PDB file of N, CA and C in Angstrom:
ATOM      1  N   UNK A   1     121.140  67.357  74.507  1.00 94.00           N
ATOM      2  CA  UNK A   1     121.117  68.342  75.569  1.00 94.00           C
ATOM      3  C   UNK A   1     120.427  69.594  75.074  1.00 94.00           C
ATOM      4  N   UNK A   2     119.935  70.435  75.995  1.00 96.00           N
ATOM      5  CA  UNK A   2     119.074  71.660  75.514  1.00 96.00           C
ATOM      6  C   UNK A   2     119.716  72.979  76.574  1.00 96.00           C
ATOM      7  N   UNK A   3     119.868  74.114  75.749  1.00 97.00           N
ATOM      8  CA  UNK A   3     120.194  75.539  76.246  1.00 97.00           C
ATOM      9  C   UNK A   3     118.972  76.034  76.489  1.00 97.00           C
ATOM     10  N   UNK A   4     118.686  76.342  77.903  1.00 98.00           N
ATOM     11  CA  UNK A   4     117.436  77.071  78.337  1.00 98.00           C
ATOM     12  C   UNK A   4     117.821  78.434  79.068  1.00 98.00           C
ATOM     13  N   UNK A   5     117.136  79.443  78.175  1.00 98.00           N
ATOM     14  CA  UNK A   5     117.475  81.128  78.050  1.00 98.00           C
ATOM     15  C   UNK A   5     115.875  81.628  78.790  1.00 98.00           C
ATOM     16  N   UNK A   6     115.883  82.207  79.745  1.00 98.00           N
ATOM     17  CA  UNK A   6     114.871  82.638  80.731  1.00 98.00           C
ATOM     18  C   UNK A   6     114.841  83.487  80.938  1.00 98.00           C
ATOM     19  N   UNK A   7     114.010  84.927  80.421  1.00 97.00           N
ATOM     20  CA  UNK A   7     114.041  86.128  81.055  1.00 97.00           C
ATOM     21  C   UNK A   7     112.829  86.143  81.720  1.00 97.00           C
ATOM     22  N   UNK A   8     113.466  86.932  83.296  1.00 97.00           N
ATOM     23  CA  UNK A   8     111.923  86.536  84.402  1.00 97.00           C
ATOM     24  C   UNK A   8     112.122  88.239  84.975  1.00 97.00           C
ATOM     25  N   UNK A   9     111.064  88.562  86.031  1.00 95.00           N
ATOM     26  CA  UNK A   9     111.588  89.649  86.609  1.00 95.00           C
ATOM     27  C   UNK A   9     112.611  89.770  87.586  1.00 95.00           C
ATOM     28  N   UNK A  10     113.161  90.615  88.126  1.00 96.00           N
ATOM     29  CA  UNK A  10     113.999  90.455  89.145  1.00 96.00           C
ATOM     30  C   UNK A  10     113.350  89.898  90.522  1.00 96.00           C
ATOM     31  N   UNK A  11     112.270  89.904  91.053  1.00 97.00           N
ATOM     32  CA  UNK A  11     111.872  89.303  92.709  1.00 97.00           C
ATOM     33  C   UNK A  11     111.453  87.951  92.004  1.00 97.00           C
ATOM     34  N   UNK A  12     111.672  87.610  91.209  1.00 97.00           N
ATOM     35  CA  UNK A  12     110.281  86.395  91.090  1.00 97.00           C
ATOM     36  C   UNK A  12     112.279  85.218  90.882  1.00 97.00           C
ATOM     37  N   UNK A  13     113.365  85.745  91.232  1.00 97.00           N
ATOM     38  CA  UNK A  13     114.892  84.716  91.139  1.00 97.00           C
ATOM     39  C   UNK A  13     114.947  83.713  91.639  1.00 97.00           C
ATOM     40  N   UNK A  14     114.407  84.075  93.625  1.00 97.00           N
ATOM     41  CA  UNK A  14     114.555  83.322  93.917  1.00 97.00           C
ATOM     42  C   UNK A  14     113.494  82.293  94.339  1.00 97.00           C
ATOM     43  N   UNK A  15     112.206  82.740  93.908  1.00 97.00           N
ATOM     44  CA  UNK A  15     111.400  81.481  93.495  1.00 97.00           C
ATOM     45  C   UNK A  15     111.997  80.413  92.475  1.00 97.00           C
ATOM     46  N   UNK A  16     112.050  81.066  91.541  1.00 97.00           N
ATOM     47  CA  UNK A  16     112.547  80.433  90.338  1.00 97.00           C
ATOM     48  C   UNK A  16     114.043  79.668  90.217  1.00 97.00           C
ATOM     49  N   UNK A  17     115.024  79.990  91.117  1.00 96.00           N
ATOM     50  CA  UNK A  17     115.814  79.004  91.254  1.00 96.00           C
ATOM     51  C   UNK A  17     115.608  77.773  92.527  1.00 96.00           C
ATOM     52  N   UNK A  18     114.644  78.254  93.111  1.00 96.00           N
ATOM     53  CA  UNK A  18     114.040  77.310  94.488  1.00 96.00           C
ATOM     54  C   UNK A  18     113.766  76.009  93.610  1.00 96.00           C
ATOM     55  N   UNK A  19     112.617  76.393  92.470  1.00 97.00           N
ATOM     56  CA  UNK A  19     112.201  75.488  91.548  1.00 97.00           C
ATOM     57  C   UNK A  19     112.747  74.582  90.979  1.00 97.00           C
ATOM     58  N   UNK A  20     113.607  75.372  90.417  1.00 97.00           N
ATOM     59  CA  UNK A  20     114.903  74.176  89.483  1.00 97.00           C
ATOM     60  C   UNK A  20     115.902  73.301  90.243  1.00 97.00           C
ATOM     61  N   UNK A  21     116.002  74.174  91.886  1.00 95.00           N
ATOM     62  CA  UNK A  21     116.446  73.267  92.602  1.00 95.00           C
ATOM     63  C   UNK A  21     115.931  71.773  92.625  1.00 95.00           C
ATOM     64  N   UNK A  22     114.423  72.338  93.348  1.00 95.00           N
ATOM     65  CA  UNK A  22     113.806  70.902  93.330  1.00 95.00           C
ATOM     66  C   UNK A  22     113.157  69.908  91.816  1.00 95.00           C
ATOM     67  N   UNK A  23     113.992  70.527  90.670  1.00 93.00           N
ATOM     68  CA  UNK A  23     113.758  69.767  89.638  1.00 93.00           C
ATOM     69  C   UNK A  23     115.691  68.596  89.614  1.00 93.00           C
ATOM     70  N   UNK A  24     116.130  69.332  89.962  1.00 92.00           N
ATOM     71  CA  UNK A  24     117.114  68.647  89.842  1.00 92.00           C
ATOM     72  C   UNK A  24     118.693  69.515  89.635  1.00 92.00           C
ATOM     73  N   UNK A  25     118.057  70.766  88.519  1.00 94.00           N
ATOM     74  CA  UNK A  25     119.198  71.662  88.307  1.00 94.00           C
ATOM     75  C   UNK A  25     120.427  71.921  89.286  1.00 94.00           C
ATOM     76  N   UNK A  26     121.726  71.578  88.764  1.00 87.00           N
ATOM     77  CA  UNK A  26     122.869  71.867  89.555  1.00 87.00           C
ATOM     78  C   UNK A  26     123.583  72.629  89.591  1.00 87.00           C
ATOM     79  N   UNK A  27     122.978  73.917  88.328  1.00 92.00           N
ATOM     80  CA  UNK A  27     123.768  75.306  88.421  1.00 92.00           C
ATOM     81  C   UNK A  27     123.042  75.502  87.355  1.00 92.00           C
ATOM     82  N   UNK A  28     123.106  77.365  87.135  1.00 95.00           N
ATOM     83  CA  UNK A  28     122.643  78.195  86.277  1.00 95.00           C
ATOM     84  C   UNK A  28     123.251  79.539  86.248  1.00 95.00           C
ATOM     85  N   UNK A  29     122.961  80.363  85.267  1.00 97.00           N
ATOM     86  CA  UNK A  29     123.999  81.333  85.367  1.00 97.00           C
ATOM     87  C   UNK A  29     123.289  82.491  85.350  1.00 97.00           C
ATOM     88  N   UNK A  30     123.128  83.380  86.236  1.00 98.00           N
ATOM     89  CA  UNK A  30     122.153  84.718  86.149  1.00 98.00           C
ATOM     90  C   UNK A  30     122.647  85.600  85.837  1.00 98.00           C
ATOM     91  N   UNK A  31     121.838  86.857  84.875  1.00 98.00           N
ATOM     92  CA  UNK A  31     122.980  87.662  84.595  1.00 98.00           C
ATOM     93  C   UNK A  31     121.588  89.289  84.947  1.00 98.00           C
ATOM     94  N   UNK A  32     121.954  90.336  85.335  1.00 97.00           N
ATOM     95  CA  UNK A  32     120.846  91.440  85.324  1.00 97.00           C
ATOM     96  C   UNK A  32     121.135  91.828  83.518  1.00 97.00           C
ATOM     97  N   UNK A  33     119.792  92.308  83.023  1.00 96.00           N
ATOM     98  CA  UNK A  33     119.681  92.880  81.585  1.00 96.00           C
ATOM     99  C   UNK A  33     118.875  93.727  81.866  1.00 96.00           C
ATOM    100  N   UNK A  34     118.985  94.390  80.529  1.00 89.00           N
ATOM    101  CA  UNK A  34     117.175  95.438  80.831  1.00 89.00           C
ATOM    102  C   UNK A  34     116.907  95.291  79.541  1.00 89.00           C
ATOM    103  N   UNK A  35     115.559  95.617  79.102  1.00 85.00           N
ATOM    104  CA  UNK A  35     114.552  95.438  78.319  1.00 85.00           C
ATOM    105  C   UNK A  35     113.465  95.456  78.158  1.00 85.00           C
ATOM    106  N   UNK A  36     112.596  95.459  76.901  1.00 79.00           N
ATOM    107  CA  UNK A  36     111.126  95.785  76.999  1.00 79.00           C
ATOM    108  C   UNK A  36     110.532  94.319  75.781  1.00 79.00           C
ATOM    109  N   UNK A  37     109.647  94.904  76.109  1.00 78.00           N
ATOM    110  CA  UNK A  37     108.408  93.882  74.850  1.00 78.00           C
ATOM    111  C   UNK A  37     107.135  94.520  75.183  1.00 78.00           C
ATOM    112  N   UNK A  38     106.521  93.537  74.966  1.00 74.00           N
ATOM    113  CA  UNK A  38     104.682  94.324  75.146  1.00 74.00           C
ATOM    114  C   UNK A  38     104.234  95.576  76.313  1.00 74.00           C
ATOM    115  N   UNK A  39     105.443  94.906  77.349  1.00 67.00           N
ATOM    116  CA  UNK A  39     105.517  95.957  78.340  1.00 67.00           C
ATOM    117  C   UNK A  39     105.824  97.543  78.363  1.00 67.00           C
ATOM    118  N   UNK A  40     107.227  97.853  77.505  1.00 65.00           N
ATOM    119  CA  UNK A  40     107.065  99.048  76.933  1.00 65.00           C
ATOM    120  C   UNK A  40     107.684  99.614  77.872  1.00 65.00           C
ATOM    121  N   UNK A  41     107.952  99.978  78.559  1.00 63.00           N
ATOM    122  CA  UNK A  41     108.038 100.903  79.462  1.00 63.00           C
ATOM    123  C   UNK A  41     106.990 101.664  80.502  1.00 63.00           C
ATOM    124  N   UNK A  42     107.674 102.344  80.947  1.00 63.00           N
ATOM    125  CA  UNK A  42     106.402 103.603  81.633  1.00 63.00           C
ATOM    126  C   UNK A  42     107.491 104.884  81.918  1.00 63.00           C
ATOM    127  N   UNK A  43     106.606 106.019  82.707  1.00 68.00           N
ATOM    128  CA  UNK A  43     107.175 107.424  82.661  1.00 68.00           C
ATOM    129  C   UNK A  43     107.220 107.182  84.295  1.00 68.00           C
ATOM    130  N   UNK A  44     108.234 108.184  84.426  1.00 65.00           N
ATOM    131  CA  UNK A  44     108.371 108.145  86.081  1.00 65.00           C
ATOM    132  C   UNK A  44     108.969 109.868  86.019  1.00 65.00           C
ATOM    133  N   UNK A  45     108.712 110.257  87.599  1.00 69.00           N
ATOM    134  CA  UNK A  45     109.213 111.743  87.726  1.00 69.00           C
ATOM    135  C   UNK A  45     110.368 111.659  88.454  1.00 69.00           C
ATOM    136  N   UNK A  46     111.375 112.638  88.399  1.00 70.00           N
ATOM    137  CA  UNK A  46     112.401 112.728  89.072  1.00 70.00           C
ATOM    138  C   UNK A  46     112.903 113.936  89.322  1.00 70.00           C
ATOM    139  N   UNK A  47     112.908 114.438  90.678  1.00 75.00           N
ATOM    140  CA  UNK A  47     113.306 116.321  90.685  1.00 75.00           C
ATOM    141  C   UNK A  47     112.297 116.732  89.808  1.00 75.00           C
ATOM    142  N   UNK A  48     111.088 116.362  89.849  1.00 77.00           N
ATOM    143  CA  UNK A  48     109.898 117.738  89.128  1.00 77.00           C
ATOM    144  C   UNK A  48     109.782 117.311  88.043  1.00 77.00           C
ATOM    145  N   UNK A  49     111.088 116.544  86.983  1.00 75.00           N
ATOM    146  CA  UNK A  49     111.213 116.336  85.669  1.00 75.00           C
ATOM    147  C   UNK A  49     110.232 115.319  85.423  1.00 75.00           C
ATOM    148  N   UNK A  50     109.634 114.970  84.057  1.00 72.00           N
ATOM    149  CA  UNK A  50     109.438 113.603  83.788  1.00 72.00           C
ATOM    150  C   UNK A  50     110.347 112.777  83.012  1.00 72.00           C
ATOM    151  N   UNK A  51     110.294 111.806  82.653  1.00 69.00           N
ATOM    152  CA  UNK A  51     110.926 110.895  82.084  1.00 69.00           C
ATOM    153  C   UNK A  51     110.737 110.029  81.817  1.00 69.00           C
ATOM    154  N   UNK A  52     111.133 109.201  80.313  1.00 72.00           N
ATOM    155  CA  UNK A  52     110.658 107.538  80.000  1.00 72.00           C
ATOM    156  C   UNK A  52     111.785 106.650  80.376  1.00 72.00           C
ATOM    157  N   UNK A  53     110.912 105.679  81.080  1.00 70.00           N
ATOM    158  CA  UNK A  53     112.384 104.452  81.435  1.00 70.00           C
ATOM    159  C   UNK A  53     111.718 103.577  80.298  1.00 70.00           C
ATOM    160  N   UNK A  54     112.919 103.035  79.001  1.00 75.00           N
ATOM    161  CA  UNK A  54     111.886 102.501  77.663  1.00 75.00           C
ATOM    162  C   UNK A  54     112.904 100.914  77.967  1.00 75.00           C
ATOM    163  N   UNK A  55     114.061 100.962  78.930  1.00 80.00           N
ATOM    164  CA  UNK A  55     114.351  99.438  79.550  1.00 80.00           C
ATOM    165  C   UNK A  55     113.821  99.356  80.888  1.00 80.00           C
ATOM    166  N   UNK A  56     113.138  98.102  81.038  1.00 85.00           N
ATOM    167  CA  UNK A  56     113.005  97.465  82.510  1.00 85.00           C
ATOM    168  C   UNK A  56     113.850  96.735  82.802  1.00 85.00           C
ATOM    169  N   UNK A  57     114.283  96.467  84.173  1.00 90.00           N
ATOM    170  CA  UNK A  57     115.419  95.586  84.537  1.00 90.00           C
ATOM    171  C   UNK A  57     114.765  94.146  84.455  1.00 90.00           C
ATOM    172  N   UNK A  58     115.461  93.018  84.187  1.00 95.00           N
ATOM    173  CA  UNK A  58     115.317  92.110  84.215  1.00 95.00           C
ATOM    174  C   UNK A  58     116.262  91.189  84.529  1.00 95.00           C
ATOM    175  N   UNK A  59     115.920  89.905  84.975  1.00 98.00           N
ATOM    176  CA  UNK A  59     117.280  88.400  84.957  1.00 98.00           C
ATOM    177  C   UNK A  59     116.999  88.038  84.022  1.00 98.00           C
ATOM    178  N   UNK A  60     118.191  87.787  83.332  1.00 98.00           N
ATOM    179  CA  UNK A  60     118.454  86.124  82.779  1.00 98.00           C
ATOM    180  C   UNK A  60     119.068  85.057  83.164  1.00 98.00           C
ATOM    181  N   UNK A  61     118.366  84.084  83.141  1.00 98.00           N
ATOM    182  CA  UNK A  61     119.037  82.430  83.301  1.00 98.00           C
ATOM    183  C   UNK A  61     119.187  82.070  81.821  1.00 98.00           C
ATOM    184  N   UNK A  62     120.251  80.939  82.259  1.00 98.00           N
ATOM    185  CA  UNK A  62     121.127  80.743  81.314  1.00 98.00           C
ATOM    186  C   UNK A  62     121.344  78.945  82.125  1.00 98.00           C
ATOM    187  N   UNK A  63     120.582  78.157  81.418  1.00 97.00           N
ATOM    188  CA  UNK A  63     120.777  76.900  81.894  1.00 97.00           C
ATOM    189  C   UNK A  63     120.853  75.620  80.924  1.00 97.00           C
ATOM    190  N   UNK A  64     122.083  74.855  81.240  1.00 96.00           N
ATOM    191  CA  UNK A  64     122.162  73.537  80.443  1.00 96.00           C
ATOM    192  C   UNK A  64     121.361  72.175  81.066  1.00 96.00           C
ATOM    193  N   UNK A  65     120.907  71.419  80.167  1.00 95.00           N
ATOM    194  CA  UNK A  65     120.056  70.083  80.933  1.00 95.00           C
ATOM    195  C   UNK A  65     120.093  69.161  79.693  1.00 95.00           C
ATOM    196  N   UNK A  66     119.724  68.091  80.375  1.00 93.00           N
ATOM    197  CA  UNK A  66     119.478  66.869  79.615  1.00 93.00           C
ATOM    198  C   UNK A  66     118.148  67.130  79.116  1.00 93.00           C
ATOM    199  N   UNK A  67     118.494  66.265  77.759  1.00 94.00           N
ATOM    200  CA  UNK A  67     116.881  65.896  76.816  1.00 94.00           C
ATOM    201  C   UNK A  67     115.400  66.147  78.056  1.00 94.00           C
ATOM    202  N   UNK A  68     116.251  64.955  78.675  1.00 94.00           N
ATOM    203  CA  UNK A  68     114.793  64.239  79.396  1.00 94.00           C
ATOM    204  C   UNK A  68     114.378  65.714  80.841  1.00 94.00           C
ATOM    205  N   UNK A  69     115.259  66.606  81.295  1.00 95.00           N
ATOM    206  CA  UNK A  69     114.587  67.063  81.851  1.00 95.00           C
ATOM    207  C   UNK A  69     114.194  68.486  81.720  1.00 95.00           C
ATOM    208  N   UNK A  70     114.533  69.065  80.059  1.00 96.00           N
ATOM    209  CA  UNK A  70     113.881  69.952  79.647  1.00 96.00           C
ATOM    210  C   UNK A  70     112.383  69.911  79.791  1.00 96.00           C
ATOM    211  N   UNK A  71     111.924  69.288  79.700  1.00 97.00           N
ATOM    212  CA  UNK A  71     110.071  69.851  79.915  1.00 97.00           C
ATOM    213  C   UNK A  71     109.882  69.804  81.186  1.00 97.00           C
ATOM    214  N   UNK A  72     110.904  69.474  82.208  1.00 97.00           N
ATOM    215  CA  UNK A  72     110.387  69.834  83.468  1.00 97.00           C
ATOM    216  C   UNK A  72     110.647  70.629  84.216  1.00 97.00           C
ATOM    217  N   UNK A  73     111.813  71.404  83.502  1.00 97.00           N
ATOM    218  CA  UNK A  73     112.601  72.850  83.991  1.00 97.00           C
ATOM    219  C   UNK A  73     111.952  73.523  83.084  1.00 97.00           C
ATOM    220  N   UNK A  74     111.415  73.568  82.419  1.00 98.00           N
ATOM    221  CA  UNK A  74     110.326  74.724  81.467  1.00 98.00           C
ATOM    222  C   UNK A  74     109.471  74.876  81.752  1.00 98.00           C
ATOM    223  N   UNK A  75     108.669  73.859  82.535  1.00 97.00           N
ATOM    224  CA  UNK A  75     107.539  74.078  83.377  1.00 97.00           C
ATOM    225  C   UNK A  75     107.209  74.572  84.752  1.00 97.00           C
ATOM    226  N   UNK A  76     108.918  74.136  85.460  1.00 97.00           N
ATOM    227  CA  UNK A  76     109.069  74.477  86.367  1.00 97.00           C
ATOM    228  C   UNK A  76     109.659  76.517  86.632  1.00 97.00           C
ATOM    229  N   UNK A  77     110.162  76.844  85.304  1.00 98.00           N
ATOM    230  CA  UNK A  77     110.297  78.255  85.448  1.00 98.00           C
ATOM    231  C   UNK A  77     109.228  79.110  85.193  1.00 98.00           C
ATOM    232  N   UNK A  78     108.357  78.259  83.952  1.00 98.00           N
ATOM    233  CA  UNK A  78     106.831  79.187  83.877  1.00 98.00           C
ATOM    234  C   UNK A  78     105.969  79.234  85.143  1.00 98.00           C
ATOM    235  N   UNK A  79     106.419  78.252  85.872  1.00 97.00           N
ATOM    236  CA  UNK A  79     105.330  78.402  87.095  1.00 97.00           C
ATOM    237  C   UNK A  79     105.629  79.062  88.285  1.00 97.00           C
ATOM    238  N   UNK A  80     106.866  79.234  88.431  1.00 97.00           N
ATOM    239  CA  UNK A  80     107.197  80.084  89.273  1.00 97.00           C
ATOM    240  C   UNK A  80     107.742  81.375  88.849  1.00 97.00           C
ATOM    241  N   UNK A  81     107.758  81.630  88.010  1.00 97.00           N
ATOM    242  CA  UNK A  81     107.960  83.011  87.496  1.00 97.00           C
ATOM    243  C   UNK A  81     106.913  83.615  86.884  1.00 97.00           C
ATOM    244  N   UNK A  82     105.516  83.490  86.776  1.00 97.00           N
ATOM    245  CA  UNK A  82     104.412  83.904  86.657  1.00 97.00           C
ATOM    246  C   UNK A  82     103.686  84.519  87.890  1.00 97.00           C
ATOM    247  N   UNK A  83     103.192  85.465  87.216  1.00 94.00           N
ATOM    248  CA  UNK A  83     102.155  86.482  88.410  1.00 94.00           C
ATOM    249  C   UNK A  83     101.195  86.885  87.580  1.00 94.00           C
ATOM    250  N   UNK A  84     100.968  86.418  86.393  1.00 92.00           N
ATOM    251  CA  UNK A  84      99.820  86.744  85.471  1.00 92.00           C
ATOM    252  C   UNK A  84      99.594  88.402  84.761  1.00 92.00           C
ATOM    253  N   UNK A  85     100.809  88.948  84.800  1.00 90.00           N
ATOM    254  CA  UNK A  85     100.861  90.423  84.404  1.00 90.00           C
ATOM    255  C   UNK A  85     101.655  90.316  83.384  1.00 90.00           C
ATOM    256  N   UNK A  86     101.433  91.764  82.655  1.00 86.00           N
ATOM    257  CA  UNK A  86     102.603  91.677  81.402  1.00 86.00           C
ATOM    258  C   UNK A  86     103.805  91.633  81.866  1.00 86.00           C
ATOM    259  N   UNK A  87     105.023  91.244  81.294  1.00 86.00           N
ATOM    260  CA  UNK A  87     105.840  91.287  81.739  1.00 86.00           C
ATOM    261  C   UNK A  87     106.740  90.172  82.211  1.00 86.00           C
ATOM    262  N   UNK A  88     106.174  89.222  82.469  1.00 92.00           N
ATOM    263  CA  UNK A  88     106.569  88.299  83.077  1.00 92.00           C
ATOM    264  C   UNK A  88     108.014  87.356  82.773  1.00 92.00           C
ATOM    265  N   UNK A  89     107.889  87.563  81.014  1.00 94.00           N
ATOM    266  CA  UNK A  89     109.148  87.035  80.638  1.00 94.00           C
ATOM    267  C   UNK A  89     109.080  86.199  79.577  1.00 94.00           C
ATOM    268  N   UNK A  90     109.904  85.540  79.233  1.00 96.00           N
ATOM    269  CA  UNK A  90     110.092  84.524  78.158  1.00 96.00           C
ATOM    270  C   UNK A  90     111.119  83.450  78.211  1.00 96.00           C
ATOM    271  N   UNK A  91     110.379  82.248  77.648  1.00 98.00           N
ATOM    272  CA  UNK A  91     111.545  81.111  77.934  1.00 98.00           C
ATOM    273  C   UNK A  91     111.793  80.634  76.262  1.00 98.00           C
ATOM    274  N   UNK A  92     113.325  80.267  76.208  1.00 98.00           N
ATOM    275  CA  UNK A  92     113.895  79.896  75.269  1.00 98.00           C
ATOM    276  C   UNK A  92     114.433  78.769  75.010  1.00 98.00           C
ATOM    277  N   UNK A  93     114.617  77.611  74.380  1.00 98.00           N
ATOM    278  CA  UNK A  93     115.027  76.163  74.421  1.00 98.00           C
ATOM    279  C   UNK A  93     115.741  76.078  72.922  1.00 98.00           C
ATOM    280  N   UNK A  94     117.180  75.687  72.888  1.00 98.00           N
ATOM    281  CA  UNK A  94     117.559  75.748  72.138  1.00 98.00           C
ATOM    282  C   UNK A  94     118.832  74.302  71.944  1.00 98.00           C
ATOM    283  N   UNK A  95     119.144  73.715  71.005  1.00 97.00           N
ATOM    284  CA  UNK A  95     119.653  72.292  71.415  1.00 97.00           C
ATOM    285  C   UNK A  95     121.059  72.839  71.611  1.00 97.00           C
ATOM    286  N   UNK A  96     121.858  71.728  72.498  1.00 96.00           N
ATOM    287  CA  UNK A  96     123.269  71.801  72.699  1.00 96.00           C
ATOM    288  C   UNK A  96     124.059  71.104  72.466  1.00 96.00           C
ATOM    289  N   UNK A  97     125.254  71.487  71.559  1.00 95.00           N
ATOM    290  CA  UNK A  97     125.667  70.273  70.442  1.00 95.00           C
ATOM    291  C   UNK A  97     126.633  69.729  71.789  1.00 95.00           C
ATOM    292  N   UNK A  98     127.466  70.243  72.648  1.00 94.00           N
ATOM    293  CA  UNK A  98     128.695  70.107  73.124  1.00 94.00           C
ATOM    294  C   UNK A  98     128.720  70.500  74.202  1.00 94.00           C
ATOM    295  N   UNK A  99     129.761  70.131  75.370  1.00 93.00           N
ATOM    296  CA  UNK A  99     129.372  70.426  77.026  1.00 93.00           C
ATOM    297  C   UNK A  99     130.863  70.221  77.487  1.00 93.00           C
ATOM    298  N   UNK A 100     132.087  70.894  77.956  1.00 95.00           N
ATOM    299  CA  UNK A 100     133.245  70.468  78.558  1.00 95.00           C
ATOM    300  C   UNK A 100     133.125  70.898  79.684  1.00 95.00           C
ATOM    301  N   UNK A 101     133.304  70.272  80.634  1.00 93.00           N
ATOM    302  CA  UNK A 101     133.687  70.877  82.036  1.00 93.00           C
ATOM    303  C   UNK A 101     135.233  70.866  82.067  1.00 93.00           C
ATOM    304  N   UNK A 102     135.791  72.739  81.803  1.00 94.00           N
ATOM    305  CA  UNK A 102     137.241  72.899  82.167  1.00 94.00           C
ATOM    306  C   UNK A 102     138.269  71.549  82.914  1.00 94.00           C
ATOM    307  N   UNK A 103     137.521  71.434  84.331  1.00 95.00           N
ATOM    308  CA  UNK A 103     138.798  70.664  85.527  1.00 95.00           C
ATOM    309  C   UNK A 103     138.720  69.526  85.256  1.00 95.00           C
ATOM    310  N   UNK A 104     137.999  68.747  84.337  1.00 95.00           N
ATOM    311  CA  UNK A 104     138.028  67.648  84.686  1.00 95.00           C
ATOM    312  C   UNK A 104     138.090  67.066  83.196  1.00 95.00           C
ATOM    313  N   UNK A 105     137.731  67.632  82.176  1.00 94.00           N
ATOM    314  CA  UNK A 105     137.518  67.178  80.739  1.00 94.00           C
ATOM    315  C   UNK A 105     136.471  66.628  80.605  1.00 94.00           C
ATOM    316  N   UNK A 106     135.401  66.019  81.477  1.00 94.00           N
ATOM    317  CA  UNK A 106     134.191  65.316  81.755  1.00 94.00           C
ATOM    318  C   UNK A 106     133.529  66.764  80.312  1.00 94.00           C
ATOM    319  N   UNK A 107     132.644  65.511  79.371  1.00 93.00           N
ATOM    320  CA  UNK A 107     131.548  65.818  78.464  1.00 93.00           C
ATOM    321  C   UNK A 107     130.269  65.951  78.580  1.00 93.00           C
ATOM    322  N   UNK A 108     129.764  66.691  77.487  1.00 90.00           N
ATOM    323  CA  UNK A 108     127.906  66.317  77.750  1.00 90.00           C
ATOM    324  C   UNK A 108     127.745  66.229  78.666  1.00 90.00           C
ATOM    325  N   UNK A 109     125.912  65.279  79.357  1.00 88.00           N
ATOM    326  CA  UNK A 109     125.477  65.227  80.156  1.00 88.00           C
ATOM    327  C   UNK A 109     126.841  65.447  81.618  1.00 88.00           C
ATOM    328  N   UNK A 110     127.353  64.052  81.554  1.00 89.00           N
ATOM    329  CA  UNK A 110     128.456  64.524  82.803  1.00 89.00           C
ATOM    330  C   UNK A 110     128.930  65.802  82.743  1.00 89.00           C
ATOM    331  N   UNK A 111     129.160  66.918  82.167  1.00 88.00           N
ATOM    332  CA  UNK A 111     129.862  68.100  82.576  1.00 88.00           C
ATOM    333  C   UNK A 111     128.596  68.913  83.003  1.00 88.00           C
ATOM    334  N   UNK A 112     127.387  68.803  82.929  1.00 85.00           N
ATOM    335  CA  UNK A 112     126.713  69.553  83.484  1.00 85.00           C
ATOM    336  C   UNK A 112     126.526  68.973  84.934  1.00 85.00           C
TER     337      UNK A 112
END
């Protein structure tokens, strides 16, 4: 099984869970963060003042899957969460030793 960690922008969500819908995905877990990378920030005015915003808001997904359909939920979030600007995000794939679903005790693959 594989842990897939997705930071996208905030409008580009619900493309991006439309996607994984139609990959198969049966849940994911979004969370708001803020942060930078190449992007950096920018200055904005407020009441006359200026100011640096040096976090941008962002989502994270937070999704479990089988072997077999990691390369198609990785492909499926780069493509809909792209607009070709900085910023866009980063995807993370990381293996998953273990999987319980609380109600039922169901493992691995079955608990996702």
């Amino acid at each position: 099984m594989k842990y897939i960690i997705a930071v996208i922008k905030p409008f580009k969500l619900d493309d991006v869970r439309e996607a994984l819908a139609d990959c198969g995905v049966s849940g994911l877990t979004a969370t708001e963060v803020k942060g930078f990378g190449r992007q950096k920030g920018h200055t904005e005015l407020y009441r006359g003042a200026e100011y640096v915003v040096d976090f941008l808001p962002k989502i994270k997904l937070e999704i479990a899957v089988s072997d077999e359909l990691c390369d198609k939920v990785v492909e499926s979030i780069a493509s809909a969460a792209n607009t070709g600007r900085i910023g866009d995000g980063k995807i993370f794939v990381m293996d998953l030793e273990h999987v319980m679903r609380i109600r039922t005790g169901e493992t691995d693959d079955a608990a996702v």
